[in-house]
PDB file of N, CA and C in Angstrom:
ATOM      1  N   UNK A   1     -13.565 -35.658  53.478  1.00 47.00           N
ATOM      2  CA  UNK A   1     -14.136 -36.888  53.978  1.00 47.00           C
ATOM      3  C   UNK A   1     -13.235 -37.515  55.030  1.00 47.00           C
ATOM      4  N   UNK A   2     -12.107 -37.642  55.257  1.00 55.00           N
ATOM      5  CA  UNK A   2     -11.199 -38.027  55.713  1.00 55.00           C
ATOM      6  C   UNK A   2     -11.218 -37.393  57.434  1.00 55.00           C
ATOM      7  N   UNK A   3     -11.740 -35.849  57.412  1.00 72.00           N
ATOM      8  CA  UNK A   3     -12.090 -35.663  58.642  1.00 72.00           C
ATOM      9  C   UNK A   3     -13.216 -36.042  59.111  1.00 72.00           C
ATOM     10  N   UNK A   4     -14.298 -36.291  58.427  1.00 64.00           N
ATOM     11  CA  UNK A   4     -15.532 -37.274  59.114  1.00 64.00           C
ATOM     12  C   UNK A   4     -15.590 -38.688  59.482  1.00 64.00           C
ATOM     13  N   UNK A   5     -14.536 -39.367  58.624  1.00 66.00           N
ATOM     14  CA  UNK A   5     -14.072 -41.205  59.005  1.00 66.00           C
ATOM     15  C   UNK A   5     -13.176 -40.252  60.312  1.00 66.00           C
ATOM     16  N   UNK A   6     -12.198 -39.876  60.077  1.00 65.00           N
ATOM     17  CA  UNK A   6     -11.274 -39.806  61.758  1.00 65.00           C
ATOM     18  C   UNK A   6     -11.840 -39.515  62.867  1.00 65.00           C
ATOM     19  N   UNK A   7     -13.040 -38.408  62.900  1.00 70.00           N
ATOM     20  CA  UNK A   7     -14.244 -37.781  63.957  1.00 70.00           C
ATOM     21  C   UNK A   7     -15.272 -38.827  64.047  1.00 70.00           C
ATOM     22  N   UNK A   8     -15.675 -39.991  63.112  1.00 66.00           N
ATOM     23  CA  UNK A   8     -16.431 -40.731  63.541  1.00 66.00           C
ATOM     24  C   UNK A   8     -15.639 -41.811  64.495  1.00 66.00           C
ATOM     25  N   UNK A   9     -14.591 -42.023  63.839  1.00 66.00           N
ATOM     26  CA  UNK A   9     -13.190 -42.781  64.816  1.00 66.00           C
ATOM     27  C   UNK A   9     -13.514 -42.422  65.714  1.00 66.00           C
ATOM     28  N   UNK A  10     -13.059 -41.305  66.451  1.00 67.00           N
ATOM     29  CA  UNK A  10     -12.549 -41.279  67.476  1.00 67.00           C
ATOM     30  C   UNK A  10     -13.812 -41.014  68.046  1.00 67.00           C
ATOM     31  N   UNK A  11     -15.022 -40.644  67.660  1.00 64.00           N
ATOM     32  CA  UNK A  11     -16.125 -40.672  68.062  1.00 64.00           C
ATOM     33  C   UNK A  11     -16.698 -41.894  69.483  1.00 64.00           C
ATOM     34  N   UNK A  12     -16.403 -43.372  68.112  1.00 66.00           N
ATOM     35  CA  UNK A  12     -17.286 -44.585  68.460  1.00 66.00           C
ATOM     36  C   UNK A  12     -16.043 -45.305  69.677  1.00 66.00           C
ATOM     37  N   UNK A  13     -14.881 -44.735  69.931  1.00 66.00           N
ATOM     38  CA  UNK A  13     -13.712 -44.956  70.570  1.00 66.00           C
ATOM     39  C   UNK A  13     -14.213 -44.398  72.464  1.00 66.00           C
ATOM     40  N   UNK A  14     -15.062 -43.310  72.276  1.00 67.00           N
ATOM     41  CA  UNK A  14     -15.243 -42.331  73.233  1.00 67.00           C
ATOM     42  C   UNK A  14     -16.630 -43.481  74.037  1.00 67.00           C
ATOM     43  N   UNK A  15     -17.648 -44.130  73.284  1.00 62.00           N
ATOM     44  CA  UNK A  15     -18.229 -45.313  73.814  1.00 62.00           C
ATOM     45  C   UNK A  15     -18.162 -46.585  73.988  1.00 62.00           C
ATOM     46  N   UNK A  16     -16.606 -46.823  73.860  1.00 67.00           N
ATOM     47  CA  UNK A  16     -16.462 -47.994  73.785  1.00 67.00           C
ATOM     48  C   UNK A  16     -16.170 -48.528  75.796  1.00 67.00           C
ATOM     49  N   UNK A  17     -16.980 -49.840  75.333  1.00 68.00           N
ATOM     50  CA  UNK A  17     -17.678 -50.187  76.308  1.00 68.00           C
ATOM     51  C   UNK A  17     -19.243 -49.772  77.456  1.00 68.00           C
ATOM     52  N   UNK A  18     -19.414 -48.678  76.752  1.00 65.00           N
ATOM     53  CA  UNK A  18     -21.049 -49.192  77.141  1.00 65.00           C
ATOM     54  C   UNK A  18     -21.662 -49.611  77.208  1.00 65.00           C
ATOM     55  N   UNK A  19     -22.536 -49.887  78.196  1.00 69.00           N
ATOM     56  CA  UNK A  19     -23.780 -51.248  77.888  1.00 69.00           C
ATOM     57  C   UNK A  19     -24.572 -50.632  76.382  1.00 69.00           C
ATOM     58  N   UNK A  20     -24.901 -51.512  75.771  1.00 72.00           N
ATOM     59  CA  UNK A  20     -26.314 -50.739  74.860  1.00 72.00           C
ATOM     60  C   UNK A  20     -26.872 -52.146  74.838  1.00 72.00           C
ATOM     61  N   UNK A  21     -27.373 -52.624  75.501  1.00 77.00           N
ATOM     62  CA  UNK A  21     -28.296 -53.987  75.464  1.00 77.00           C
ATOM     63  C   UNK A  21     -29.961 -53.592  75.313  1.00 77.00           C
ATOM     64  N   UNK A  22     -29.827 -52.332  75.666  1.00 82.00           N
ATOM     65  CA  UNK A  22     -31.443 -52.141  75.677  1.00 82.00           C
ATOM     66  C   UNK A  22     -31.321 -50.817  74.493  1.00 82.00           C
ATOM     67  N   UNK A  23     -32.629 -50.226  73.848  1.00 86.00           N
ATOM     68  CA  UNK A  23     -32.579 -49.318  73.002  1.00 86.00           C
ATOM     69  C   UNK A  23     -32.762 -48.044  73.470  1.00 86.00           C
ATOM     70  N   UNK A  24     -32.824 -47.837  74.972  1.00 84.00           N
ATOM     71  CA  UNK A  24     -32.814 -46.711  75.354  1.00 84.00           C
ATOM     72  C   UNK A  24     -31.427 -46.152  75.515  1.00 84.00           C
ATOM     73  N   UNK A  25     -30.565 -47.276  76.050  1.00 86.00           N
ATOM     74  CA  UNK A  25     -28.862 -47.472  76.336  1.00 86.00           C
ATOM     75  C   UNK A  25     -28.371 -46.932  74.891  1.00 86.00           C
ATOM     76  N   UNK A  26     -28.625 -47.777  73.776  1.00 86.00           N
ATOM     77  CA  UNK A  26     -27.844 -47.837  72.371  1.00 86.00           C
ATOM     78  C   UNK A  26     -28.598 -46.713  71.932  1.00 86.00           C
ATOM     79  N   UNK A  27     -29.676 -45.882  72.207  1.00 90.00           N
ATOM     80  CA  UNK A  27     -30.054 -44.347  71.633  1.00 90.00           C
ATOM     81  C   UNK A  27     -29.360 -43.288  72.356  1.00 90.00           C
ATOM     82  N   UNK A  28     -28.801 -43.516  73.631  1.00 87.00           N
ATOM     83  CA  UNK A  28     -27.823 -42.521  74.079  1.00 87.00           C
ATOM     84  C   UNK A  28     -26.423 -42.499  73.229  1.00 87.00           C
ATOM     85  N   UNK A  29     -26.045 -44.098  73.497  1.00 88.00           N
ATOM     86  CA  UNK A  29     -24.514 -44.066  73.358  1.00 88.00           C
ATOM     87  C   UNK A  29     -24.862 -43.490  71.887  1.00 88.00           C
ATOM     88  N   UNK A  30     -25.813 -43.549  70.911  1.00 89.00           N
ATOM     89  CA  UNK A  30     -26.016 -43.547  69.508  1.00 89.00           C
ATOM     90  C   UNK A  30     -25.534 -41.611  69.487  1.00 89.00           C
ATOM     91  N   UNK A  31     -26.401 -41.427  69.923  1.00 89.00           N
ATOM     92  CA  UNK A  31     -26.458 -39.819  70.163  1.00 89.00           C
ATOM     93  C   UNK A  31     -24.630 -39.241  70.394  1.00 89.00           C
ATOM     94  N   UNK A  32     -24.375 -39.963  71.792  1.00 88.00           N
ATOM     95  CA  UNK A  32     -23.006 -38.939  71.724  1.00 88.00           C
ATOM     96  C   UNK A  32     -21.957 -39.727  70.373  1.00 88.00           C
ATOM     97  N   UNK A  33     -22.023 -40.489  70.324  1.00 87.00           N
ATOM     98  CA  UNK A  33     -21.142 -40.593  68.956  1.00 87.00           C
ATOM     99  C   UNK A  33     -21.694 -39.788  67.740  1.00 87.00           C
ATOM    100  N   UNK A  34     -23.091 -39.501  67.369  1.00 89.00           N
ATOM    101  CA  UNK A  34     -23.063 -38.696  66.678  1.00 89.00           C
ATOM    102  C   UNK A  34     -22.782 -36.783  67.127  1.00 89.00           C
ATOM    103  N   UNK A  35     -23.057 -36.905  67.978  1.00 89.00           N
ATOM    104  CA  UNK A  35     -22.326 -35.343  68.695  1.00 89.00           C
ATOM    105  C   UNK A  35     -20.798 -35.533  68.422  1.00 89.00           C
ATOM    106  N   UNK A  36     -20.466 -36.552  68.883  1.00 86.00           N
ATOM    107  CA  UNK A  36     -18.694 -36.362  69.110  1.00 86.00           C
ATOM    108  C   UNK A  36     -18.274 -36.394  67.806  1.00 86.00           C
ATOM    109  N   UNK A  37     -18.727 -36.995  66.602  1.00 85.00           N
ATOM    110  CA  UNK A  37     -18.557 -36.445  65.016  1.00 85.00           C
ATOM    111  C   UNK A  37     -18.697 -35.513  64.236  1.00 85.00           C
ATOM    112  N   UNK A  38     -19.935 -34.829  64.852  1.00 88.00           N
ATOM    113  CA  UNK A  38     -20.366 -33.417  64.139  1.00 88.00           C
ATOM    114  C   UNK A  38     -19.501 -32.413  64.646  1.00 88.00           C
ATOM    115  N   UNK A  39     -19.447 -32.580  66.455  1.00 84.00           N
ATOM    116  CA  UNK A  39     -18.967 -30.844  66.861  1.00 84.00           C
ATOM    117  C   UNK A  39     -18.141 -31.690  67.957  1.00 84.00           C
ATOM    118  N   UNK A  40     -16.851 -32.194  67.411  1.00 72.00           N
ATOM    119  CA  UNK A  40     -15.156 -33.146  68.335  1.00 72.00           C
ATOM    120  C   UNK A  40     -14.886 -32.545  69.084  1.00 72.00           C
ATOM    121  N   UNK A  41     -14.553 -32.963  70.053  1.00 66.00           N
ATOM    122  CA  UNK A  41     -13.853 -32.142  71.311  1.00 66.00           C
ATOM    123  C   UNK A  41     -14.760 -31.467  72.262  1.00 66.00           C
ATOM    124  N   UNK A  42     -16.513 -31.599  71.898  1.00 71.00           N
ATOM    125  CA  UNK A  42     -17.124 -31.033  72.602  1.00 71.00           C
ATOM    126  C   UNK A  42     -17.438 -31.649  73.711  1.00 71.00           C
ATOM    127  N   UNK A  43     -16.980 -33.266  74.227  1.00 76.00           N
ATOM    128  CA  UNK A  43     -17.605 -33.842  75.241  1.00 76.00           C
ATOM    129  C   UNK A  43     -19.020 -33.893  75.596  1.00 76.00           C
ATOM    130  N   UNK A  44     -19.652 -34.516  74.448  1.00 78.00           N
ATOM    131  CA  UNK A  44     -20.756 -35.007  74.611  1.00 78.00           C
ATOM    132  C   UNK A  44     -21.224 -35.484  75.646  1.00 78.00           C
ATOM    133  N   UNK A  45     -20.741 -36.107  76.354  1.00 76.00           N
ATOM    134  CA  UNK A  45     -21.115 -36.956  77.450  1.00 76.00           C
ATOM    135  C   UNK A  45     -21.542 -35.710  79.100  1.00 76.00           C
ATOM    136  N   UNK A  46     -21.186 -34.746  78.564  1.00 82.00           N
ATOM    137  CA  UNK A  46     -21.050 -33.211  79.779  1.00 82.00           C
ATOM    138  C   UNK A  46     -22.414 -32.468  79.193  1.00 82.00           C
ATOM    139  N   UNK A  47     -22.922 -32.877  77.979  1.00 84.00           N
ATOM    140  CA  UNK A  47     -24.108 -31.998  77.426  1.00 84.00           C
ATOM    141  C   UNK A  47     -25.307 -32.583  77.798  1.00 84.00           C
ATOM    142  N   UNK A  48     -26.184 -31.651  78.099  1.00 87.00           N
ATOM    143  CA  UNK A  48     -27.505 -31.885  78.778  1.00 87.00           C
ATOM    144  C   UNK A  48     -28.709 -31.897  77.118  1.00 87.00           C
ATOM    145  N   UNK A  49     -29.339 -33.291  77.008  1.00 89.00           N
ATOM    146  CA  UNK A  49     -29.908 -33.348  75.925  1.00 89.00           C
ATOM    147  C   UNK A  49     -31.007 -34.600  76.024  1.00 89.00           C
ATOM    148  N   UNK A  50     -31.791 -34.230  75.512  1.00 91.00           N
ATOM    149  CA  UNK A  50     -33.458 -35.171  75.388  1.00 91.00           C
ATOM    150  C   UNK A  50     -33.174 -35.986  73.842  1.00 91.00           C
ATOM    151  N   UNK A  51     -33.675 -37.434  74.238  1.00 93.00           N
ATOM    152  CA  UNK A  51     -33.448 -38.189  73.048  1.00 93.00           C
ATOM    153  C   UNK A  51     -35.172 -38.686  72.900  1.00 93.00           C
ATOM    154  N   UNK A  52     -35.308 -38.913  71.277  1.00 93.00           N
ATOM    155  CA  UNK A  52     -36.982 -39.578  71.564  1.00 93.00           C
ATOM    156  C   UNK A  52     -36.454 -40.165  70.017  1.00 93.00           C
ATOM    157  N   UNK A  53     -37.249 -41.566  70.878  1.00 93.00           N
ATOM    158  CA  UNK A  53     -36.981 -42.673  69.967  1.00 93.00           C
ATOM    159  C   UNK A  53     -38.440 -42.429  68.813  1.00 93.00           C
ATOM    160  N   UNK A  54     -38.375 -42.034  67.349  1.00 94.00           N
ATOM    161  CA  UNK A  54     -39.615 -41.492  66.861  1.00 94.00           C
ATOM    162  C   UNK A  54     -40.003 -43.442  67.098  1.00 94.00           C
ATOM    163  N   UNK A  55     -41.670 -43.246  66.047  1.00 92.00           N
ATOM    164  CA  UNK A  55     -42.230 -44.598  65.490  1.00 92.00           C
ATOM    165  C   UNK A  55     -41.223 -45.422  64.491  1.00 92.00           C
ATOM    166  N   UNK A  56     -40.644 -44.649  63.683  1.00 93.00           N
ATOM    167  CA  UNK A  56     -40.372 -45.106  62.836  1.00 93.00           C
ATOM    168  C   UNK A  56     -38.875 -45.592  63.079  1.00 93.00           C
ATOM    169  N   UNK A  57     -38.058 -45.559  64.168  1.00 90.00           N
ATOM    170  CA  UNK A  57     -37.190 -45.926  65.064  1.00 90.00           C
ATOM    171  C   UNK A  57     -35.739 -44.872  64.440  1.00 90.00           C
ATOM    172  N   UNK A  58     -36.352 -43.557  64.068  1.00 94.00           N
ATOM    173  CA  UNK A  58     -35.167 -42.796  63.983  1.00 94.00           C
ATOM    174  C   UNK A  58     -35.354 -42.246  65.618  1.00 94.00           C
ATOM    175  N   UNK A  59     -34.072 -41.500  65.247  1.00 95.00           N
ATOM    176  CA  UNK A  59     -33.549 -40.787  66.492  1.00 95.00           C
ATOM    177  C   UNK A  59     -33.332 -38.920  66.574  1.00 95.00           C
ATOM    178  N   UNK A  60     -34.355 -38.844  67.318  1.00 96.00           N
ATOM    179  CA  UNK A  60     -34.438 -37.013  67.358  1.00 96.00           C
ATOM    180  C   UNK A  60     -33.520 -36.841  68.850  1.00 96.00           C
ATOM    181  N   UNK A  61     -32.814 -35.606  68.588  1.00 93.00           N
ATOM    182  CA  UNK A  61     -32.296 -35.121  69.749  1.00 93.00           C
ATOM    183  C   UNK A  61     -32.562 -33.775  69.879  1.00 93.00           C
ATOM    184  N   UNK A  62     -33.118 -33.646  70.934  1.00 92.00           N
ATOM    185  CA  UNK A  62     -33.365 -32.077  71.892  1.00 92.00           C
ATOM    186  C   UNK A  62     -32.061 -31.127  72.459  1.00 92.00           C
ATOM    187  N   UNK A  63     -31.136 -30.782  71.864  1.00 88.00           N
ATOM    188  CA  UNK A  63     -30.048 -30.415  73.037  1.00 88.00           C
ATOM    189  C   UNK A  63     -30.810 -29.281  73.997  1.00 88.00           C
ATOM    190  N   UNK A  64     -30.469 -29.040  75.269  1.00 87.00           N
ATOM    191  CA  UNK A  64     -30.702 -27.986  76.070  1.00 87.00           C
ATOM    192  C   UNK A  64     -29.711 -27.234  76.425  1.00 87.00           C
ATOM    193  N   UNK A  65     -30.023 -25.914  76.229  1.00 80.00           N
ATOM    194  CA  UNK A  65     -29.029 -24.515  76.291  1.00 80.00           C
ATOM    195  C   UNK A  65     -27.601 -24.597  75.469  1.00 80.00           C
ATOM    196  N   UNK A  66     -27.807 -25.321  74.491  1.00 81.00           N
ATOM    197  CA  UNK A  66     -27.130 -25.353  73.130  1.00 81.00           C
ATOM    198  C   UNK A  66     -27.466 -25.101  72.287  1.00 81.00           C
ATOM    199  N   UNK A  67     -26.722 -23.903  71.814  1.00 85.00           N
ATOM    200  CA  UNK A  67     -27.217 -23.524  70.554  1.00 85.00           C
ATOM    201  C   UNK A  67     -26.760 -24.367  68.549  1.00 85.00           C
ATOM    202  N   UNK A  68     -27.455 -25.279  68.221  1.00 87.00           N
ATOM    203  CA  UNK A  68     -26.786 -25.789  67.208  1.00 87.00           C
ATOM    204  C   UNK A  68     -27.538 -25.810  66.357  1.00 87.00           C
ATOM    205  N   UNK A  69     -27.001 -25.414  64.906  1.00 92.00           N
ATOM    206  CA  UNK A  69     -27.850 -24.598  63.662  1.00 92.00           C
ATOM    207  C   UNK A  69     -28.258 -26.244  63.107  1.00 92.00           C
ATOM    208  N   UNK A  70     -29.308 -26.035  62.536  1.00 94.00           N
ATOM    209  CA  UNK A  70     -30.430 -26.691  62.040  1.00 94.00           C
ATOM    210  C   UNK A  70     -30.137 -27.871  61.230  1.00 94.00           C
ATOM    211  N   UNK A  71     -28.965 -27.549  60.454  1.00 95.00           N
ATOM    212  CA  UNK A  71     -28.366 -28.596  59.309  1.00 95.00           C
ATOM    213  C   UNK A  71     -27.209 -29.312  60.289  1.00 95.00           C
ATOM    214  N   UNK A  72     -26.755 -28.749  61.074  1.00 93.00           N
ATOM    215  CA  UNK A  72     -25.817 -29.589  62.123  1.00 93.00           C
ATOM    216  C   UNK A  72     -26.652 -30.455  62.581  1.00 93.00           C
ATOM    217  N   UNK A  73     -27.819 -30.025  63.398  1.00 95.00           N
ATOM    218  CA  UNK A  73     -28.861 -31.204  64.019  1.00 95.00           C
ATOM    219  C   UNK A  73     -29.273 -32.067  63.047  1.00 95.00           C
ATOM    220  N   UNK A  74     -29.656 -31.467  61.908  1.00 96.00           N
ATOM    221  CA  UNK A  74     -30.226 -32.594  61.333  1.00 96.00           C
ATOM    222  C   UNK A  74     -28.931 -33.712  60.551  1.00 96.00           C
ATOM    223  N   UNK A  75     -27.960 -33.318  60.875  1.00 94.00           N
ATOM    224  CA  UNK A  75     -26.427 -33.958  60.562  1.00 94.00           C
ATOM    225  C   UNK A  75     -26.663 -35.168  62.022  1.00 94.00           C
ATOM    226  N   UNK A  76     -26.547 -34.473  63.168  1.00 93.00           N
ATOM    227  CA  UNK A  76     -26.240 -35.023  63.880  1.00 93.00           C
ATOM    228  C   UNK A  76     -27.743 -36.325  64.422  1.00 93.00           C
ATOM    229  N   UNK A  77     -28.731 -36.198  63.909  1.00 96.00           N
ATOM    230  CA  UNK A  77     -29.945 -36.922  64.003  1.00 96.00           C
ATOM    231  C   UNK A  77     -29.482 -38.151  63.189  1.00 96.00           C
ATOM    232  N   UNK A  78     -29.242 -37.850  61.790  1.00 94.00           N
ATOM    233  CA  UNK A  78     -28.660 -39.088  60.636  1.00 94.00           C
ATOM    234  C   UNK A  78     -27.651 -39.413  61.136  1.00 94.00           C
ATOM    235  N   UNK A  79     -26.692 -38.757  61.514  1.00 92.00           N
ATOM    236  CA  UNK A  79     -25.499 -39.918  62.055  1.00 92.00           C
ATOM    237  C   UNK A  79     -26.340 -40.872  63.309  1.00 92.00           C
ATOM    238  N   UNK A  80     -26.926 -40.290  64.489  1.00 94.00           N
ATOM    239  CA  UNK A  80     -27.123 -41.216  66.000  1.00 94.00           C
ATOM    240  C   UNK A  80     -28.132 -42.166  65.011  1.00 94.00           C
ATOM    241  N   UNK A  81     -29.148 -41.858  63.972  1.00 95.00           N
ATOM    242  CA  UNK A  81     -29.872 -42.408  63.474  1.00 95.00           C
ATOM    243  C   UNK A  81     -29.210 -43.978  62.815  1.00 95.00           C
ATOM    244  N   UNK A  82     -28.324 -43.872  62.284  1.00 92.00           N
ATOM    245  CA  UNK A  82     -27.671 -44.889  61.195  1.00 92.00           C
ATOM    246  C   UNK A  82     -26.887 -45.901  62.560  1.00 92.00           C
ATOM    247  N   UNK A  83     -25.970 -45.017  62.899  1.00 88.00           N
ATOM    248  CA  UNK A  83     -25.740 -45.823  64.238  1.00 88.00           C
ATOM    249  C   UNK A  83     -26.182 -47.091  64.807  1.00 88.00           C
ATOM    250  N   UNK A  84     -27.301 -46.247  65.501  1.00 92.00           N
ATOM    251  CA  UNK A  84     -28.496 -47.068  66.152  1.00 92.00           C
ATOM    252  C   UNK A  84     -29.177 -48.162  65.514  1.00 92.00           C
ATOM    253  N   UNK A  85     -29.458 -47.909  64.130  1.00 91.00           N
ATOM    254  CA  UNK A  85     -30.009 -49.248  63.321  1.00 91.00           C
ATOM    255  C   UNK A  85     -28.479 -50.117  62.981  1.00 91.00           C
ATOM    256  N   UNK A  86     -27.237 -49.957  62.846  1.00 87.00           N
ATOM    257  CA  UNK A  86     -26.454 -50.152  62.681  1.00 87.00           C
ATOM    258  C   UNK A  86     -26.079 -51.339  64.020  1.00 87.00           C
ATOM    259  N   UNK A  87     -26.167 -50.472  65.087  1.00 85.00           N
ATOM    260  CA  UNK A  87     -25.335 -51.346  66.117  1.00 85.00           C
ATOM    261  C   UNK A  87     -26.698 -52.371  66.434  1.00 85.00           C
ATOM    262  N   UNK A  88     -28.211 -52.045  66.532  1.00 87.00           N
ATOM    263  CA  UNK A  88     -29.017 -52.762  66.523  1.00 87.00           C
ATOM    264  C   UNK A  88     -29.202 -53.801  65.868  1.00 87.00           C
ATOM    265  N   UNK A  89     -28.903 -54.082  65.073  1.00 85.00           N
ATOM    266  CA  UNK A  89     -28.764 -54.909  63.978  1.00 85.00           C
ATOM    267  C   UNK A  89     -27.076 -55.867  63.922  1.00 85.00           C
ATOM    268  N   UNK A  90     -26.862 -55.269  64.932  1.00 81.00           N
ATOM    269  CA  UNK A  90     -25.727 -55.886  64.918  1.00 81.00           C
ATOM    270  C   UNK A  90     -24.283 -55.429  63.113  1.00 81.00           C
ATOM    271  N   UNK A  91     -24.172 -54.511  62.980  1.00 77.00           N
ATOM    272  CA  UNK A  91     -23.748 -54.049  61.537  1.00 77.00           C
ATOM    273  C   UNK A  91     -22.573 -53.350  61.640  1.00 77.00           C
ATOM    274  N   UNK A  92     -21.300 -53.462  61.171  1.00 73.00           N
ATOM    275  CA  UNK A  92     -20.626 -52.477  60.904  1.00 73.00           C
ATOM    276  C   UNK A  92     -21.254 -50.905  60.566  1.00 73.00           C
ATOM    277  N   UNK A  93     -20.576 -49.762  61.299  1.00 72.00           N
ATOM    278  CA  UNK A  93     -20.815 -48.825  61.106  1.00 72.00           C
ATOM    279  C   UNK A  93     -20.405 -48.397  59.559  1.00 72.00           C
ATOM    280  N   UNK A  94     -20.589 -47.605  58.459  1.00 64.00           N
ATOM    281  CA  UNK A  94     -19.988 -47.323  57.169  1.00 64.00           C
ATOM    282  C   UNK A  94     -20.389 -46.064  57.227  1.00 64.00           C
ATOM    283  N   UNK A  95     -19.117 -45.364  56.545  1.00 63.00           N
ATOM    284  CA  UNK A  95     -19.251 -44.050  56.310  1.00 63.00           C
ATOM    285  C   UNK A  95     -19.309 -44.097  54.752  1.00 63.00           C
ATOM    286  N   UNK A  96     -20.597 -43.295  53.725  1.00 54.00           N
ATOM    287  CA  UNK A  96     -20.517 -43.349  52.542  1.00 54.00           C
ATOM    288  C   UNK A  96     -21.264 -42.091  52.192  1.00 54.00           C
TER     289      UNK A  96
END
């Protein structure tokens, strides 16, 4: 656990200062902090990827010409997911 609090660290460190005033803004920045937690050091911000805000205001991500196995994505969907209602809401992030 201790490497997922330090990778989410240094994750939410890697967006600090972005705008996210709008929810298209705070579903990006949402996204590479959850990339930069799942797979560190990959420079999220260099990866080419489709975000869609569902109805239900989770967060799906498309990567393109990345290959990432199924339980990683769906890792990395729940993290940008929690995020996003998180910073939307104005909330401390929690890792539990």
């Amino acid at each position: 656990m201790k490497t997922f609090e330090l990778s989410l660290s240094m994750a939410q460190e890697t967006v600090f200062g972005f705008d996210i005033q709008d929810d298209s803004s705070l579903a990006y920045v949402s996204c590479l902090v959850a990339l930069e937690t799942v797979i560190p050091f990959s420079n999220a911000a260099e990866m080419d990827f489709s975000i869609t805000i569902e109805d239900d205001n989770t967060l799906m991500i498309d990567p393109q010409g990345v290959d990432i196995e199924c339980d990683k994505l769906a890792t990395i969907n729940l993290i940008a997911t929690h995020y996003f209602h998180s910073k939307r809401c104005n909330l401390p992030v929690i890792v539990h």
